[in-house]
GROMACS .gro file of C-alpha atoms in nm:
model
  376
    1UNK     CA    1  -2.909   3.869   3.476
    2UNK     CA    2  -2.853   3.594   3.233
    3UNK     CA    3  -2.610   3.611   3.015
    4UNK     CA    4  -2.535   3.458   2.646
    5UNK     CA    5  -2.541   3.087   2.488
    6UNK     CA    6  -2.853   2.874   2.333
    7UNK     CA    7  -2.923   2.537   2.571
    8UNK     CA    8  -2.577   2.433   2.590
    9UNK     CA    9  -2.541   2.377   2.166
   10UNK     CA   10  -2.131   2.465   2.089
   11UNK     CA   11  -2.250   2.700   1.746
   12UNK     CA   12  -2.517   2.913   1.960
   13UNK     CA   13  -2.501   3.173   1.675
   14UNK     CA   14  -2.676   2.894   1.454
   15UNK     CA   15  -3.053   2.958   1.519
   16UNK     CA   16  -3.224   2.752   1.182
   17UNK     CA   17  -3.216   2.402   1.188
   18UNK     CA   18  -2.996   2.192   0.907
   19UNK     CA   19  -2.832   1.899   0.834
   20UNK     CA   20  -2.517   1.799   0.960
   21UNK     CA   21  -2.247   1.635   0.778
   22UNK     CA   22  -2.054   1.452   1.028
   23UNK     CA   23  -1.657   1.403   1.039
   24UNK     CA   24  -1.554   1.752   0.954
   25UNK     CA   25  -1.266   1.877   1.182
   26UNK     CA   26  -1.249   2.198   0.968
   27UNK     CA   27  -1.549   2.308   1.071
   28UNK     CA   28  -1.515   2.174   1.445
   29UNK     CA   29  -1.194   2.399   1.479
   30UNK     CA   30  -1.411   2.683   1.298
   31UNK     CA   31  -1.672   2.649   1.580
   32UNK     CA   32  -1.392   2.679   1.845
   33UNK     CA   33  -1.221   2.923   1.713
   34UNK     CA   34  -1.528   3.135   1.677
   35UNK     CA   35  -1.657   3.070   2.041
   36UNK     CA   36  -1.332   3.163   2.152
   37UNK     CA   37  -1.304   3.476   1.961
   38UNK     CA   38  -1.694   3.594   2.004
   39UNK     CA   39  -1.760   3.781   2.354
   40UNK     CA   40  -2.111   3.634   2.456
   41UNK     CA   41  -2.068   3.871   2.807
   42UNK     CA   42  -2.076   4.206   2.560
   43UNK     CA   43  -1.707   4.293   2.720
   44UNK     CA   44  -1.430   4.360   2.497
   45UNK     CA   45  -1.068   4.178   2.486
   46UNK     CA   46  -1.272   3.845   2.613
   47UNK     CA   47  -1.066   3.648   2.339
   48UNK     CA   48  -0.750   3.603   2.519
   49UNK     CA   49  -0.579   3.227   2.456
   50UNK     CA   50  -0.242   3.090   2.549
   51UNK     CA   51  -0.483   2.906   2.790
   52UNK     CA   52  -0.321   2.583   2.719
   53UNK     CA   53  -0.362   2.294   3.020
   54UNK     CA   54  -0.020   2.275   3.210
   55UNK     CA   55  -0.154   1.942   3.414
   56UNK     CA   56  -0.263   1.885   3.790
   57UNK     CA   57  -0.051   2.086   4.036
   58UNK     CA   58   0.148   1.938   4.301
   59UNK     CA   59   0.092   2.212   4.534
   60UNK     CA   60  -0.135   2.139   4.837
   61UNK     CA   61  -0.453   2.330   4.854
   62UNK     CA   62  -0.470   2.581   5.146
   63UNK     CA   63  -0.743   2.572   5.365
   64UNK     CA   64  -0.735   2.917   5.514
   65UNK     CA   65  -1.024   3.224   5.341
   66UNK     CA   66  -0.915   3.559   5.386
   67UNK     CA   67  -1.125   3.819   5.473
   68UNK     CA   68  -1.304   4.012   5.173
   69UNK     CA   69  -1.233   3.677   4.955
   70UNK     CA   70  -1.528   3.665   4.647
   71UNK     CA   71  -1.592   3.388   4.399
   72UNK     CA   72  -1.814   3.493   4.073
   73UNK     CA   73  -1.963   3.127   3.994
   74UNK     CA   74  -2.120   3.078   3.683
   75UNK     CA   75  -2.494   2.935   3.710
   76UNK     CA   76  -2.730   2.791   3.486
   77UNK     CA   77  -3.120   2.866   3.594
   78UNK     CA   78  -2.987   2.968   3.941
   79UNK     CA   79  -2.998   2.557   4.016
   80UNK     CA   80  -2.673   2.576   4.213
   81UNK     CA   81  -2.744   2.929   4.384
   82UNK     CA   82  -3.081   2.780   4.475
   83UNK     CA   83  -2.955   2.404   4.660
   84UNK     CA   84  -2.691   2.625   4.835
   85UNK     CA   85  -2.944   2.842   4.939
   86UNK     CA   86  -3.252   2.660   5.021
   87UNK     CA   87  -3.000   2.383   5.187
   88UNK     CA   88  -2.854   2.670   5.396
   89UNK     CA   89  -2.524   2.609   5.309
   90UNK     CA   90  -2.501   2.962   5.103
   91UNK     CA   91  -2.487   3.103   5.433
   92UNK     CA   92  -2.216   2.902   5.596
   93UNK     CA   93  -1.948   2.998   5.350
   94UNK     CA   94  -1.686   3.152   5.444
   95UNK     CA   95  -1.664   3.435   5.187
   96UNK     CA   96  -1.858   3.616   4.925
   97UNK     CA   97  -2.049   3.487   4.602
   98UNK     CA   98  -2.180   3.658   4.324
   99UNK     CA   99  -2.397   3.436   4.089
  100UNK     CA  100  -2.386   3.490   3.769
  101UNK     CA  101  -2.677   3.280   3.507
  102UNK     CA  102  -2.607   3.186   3.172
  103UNK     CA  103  -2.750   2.975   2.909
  104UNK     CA  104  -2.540   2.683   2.804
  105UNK     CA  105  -2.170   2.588   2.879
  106UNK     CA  106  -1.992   2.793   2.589
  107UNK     CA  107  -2.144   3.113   2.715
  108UNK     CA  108  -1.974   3.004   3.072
  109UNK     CA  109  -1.678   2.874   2.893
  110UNK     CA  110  -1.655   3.262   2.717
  111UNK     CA  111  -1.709   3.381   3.108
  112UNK     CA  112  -1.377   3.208   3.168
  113UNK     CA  113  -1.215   3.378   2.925
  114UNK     CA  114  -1.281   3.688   3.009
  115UNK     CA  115  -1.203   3.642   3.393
  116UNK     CA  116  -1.558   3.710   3.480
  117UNK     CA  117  -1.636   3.369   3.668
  118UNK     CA  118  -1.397   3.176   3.846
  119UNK     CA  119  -1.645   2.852   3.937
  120UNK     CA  120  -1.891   2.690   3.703
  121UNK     CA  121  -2.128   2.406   3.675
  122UNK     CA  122  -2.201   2.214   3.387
  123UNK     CA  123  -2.226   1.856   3.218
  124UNK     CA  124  -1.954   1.621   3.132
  125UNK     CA  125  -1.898   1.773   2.755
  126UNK     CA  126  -1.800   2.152   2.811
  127UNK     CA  127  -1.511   2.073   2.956
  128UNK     CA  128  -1.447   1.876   2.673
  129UNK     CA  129  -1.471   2.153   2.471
  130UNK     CA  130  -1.259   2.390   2.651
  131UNK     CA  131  -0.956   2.168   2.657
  132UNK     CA  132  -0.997   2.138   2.282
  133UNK     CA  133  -1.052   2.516   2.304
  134UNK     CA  134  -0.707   2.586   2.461
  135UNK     CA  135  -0.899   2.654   2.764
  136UNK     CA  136  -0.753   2.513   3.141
  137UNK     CA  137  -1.052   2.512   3.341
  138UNK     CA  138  -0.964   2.235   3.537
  139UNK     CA  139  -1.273   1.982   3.758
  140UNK     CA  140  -1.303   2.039   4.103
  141UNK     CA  141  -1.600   1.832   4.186
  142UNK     CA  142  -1.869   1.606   4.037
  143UNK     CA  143  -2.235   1.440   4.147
  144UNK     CA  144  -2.340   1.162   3.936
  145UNK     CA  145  -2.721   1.140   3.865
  146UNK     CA  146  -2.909   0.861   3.707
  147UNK     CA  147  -2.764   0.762   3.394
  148UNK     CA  148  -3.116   0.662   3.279
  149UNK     CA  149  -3.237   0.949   3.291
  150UNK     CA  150  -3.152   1.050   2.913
  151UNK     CA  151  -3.444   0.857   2.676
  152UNK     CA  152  -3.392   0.837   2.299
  153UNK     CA  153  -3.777   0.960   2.201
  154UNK     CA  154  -3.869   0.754   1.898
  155UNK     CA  155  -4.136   0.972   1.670
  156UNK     CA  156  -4.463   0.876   1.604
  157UNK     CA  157  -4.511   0.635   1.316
  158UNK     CA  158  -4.170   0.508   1.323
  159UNK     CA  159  -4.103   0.181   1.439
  160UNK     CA  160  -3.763   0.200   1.611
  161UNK     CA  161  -3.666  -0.084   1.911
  162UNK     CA  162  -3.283  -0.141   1.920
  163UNK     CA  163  -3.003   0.097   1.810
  164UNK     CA  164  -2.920  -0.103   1.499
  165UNK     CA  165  -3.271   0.063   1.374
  166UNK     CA  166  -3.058   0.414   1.368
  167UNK     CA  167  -2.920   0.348   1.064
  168UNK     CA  168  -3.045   0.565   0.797
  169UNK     CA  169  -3.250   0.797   1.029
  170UNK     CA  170  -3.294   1.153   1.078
  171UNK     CA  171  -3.177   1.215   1.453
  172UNK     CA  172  -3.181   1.596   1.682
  173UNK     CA  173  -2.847   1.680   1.737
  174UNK     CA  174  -2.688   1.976   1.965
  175UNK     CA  175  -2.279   2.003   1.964
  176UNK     CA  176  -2.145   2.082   2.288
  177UNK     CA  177  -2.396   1.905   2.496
  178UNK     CA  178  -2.430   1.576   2.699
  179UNK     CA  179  -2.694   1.502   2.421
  180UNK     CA  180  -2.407   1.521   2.163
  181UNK     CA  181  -2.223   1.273   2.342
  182UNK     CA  182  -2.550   1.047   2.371
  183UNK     CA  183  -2.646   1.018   2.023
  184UNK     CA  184  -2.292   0.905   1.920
  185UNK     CA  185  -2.231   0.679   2.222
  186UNK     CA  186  -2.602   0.527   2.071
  187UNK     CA  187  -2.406   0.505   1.736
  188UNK     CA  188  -2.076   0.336   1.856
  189UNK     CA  189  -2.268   0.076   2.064
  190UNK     CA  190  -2.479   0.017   1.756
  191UNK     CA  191  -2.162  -0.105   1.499
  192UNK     CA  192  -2.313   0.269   1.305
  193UNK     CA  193  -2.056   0.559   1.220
  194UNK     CA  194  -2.241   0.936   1.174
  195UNK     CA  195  -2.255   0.859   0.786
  196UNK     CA  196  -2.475   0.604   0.849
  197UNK     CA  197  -2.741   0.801   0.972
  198UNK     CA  198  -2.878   1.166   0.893
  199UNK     CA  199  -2.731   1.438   1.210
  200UNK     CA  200  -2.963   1.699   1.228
  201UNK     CA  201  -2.871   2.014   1.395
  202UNK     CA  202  -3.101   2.215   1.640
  203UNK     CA  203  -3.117   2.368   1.990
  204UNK     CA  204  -3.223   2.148   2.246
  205UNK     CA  205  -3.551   2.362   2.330
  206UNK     CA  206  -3.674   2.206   1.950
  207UNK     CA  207  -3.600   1.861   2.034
  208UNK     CA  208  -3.922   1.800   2.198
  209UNK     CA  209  -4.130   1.948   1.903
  210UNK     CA  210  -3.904   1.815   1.606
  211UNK     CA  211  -3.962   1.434   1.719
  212UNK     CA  212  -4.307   1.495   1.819
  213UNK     CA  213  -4.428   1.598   1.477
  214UNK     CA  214  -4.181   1.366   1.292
  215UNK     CA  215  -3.920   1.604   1.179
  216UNK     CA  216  -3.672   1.373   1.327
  217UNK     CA  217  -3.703   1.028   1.362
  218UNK     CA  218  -3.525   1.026   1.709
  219UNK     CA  219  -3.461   1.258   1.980
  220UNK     CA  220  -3.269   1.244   2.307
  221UNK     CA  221  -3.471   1.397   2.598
  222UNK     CA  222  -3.471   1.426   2.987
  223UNK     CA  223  -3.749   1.485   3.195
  224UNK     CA  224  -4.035   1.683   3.207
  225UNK     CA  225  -4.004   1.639   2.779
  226UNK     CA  226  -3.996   1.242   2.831
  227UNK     CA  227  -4.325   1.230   2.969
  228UNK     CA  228  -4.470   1.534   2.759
  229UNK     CA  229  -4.413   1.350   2.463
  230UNK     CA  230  -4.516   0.998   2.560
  231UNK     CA  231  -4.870   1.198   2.544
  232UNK     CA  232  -4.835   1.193   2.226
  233UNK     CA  233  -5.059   0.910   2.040
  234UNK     CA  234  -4.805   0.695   1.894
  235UNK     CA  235  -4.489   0.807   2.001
  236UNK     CA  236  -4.238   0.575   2.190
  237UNK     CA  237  -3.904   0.500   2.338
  238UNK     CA  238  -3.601   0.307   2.239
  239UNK     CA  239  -3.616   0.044   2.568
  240UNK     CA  240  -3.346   0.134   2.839
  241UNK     CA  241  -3.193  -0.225   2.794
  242UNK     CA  242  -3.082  -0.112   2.492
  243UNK     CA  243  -2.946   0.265   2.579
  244UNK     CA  244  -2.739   0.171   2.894
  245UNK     CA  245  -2.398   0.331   2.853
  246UNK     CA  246  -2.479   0.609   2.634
  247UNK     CA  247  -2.527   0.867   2.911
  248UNK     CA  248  -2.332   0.921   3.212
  249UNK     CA  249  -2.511   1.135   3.393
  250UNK     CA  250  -2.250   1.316   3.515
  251UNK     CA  251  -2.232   1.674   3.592
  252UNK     CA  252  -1.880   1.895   3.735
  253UNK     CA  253  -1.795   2.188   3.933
  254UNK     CA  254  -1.467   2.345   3.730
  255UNK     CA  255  -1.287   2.626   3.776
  256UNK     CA  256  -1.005   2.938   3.631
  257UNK     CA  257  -0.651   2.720   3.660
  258UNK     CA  258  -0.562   3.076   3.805
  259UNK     CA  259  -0.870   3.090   4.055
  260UNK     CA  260  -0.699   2.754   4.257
  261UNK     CA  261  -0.363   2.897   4.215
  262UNK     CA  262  -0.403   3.182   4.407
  263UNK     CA  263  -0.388   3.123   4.739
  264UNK     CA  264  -0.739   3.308   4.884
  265UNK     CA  265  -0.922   3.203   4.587
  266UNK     CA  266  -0.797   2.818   4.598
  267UNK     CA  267  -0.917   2.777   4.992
  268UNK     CA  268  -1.252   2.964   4.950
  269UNK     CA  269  -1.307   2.674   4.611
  270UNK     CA  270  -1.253   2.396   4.811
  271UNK     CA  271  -1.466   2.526   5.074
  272UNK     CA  272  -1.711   2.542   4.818
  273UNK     CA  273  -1.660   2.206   4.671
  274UNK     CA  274  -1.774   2.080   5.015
  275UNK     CA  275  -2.107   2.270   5.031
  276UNK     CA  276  -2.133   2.184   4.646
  277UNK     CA  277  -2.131   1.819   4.798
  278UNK     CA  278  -2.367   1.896   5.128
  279UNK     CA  279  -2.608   2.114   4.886
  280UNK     CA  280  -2.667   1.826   4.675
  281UNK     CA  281  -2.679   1.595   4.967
  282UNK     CA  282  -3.011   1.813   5.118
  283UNK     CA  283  -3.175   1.752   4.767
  284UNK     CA  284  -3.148   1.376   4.841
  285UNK     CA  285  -3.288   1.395   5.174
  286UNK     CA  286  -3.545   1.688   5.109
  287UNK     CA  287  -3.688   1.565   4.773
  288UNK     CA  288  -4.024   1.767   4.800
  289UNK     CA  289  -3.889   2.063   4.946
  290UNK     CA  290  -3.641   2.055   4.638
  291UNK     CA  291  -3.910   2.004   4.394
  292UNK     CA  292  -4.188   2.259   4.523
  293UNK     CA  293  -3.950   2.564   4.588
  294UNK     CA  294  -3.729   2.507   4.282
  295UNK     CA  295  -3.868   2.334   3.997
  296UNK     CA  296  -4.249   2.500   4.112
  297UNK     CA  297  -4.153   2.829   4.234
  298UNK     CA  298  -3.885   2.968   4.110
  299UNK     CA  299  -3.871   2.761   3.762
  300UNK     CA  300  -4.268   2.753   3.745
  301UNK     CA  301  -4.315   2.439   3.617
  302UNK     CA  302  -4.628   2.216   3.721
  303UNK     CA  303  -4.601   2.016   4.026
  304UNK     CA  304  -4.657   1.683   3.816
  305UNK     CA  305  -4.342   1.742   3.611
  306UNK     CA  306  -4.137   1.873   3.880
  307UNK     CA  307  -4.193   1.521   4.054
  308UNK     CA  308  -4.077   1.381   3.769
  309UNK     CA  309  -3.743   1.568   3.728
  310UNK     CA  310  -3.672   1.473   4.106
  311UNK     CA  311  -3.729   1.115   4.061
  312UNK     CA  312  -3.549   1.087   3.726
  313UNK     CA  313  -3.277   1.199   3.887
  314UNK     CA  314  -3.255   0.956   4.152
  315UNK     CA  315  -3.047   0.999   4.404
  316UNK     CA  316  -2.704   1.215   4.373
  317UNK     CA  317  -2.365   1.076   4.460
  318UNK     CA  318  -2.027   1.180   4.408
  319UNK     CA  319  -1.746   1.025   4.234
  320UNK     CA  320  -1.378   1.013   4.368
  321UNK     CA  321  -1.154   1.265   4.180
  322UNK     CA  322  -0.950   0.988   4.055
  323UNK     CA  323  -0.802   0.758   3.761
  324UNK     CA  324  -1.105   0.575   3.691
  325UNK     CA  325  -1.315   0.920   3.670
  326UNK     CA  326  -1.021   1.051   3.452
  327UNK     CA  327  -1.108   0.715   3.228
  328UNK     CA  328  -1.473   0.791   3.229
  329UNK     CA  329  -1.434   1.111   3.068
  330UNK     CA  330  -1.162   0.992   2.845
  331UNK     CA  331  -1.445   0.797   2.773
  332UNK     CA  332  -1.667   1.061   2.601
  333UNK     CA  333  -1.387   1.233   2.458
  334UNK     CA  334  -1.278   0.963   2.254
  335UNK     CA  335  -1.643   0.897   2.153
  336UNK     CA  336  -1.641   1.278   2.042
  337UNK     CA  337  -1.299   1.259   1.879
  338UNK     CA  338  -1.401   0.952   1.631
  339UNK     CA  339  -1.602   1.122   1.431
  340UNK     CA  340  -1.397   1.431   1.379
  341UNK     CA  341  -1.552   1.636   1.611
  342UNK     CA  342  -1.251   1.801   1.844
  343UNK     CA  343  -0.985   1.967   1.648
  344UNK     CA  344  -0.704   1.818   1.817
  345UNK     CA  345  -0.629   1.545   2.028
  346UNK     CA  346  -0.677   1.587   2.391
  347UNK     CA  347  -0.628   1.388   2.760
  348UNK     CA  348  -0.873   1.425   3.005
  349UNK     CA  349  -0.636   1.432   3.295
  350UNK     CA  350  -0.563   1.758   3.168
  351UNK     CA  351  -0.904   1.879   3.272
  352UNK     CA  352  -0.900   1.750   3.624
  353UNK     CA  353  -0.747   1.916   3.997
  354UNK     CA  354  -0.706   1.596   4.154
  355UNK     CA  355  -0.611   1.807   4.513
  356UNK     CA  356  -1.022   1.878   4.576
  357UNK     CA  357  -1.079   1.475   4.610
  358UNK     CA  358  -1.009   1.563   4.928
  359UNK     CA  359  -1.257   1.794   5.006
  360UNK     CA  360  -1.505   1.584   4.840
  361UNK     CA  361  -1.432   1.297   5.031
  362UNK     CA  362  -1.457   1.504   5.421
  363UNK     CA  363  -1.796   1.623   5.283
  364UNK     CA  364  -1.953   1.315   5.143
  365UNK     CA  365  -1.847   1.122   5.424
  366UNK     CA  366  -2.018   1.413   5.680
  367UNK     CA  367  -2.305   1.476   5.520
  368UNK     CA  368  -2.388   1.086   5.513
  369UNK     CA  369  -2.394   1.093   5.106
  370UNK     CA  370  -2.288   0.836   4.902
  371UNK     CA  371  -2.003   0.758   4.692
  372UNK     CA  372  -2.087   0.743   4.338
  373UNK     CA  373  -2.006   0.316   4.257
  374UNK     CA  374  -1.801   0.232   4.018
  375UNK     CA  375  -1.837   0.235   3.677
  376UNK     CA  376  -1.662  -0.082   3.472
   0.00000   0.00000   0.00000
């Protein structure tokens, strides 16, 4: 069953596209305030707050799962559920998951809420929004991808090189998603502010179509829409040299503060952080296994653009639980914060477990993975 949200944008209630005035915290906090107050599951008394971050614990994590432990972990197109299961590690746990699929990270973030997941996986901006949303849903684990992989898709027609060329153009735009963070990355790096350019809000799904057809001049898109839309006669992309930094290709594993409090719940996590490490690891080492029996069969796309997802990817590792991952995602959330976009000021180490690096480091050094390098 999949449950609520619209491709990861933070107002999934807004369906028609518009443009979007940048620098308005008034209607930020009215966006969090509604997707805190709005059940997305159906269940009543989901709105519950007083959720506010009380820090990394000092308590050590115990190791030992209880019989009749379960963990509800929130999924998004059954891509976790399916490397834990096709790498086999589903099967070694040592307790009981239910998968639950949703659409987008505010529909997980509601899940949360309402105590009906205790593990998730998203990008690097939901939990973003769920500090800022009073929400402590502290990171457990993390893979880094290939930061790369994000393309800003210039439309046909328009003659767009360098990010300086932004500046009074029309550019897709989804709150609440890594693609948020992109864009304004895109504009900082440029010497641009929001103002400077025209923010147009849509769901991701139209981001392929709106650029395509020139309804925005710019678009960030991953794979299989890169390559669809370099089919198109004229269309283009802004060259890599000038996008590095705007994407970190980052995804986490986060978790209920009260799921790795209590003391069943907390071992059977970090047992699951490690397979969350070894199930990633078997999609580096078994690319076109991955690709056939998950992108082909069980999200039915073509074999040609399931290739492509793999290699634009690139190879998964998986970043230390530490300061400089802390300053990473500091990172985006000041990039977020600048232009008015979180309705309060707030510190990423609030949003991290640092106890799991542990975990993460016994199973990336097992498995034979790779560290993810650092980042200056």
């Amino acid at each position: 069953m999949v449950f609520g949200g619209d491709h990861g944008c933070l107002n999934s209630f807004m369906h028609r596209p518009n443009t979007f005035r940048p620098g308005l915290r008034g209607r930020a906090t009215a966006a969090l305030l509604a997707m805190a107050t709005v059940a997305t599951l159906g269940l009543t008394g989901c709105a519950r707050g007083n959720d506010a971050p009380v820090g990394t614990p000092d308590a050590p994590l115990p190791t030992e799962v209880p019989p009749g432990t379960t963990l509800v972990v929130a999924d998004q197109s059954e891509r976790l559920q399916s490397a834990l299961r096709l790498s086999g590690e589903l099967d070694k746990l040592p307790f009981k998951i239910e998968f639950a699929n949703f659409v987008g990270g505010p529909a997980i973030l509601e899940a949360f809420r309402a105590g009906a997941a205790d593990v998730g996986q998203v990008g690097d901006v939901p939990p973003i929004h769920a500090l800022a949303a009073g929400q402590d849903v502290p990171i457990i684990g993390s893979y880094q991808t290939n930061p790369q992989a994000l393309k800003l898709a210039v439309a046909p027609g328009r003659s767009i090189s360098k990010l300086t060329d932004l500046k009074g153009k029309k550019i897709a735009y989804a709150e609440g998603t890594a693609q948020q963070a992109a864009v304004l990355k895109a504009l900082t790096k440029a010497g641009l502010k929001p103002t400077d350019v025209e923010l147009v809000r849509l769901q991701l799904a139209e981001f392929p179509d709106a650029v395509r057809t020139a309804q925005v001049d710019v678009a960030p898109l991953i794979e299989p829409n890169v390559t669809r839309f370099l089919r198109t006669e004229g269309a283009s992309l802004i060259p890599d040299s000038e996008t590095t930094g705007i994407y970190s290709g980052l995804a986490y594993l986060y978790a209920r503060r009260a799921v790795v409090q209590d003391p069943a719940k907390a071992a059977a996590t970090r047992a699951l952080v490690g397979a969350f490490v070894r199930a990633w690891q078997w999609t580096n080492t078994h690319r076109e296994e991955w690709a056939t029996r998950y992108y082909v069969g069980s999200q039915k796309v073509s074999a040609d653009d399931a290739k492509r997802i793999v290699e634009s990817l690139g190879t998964y590792t998986f970043p230390h639980l530490d300061q400089q991952l802390i300053a990473r995602q500091q990172t985006t959330i000041d990039a977020i914060d600048a232009v008015g976009e979180l309705p309060k000021k707030i510190k990423a180490v609030d949003g991290f477990d640092l106890r799991f690096d542990a975990a993460v480091t016994e199973a990336v050094t097992a498995s034979g993975a790779a560290f993810a390098p650092a980042v200056s």
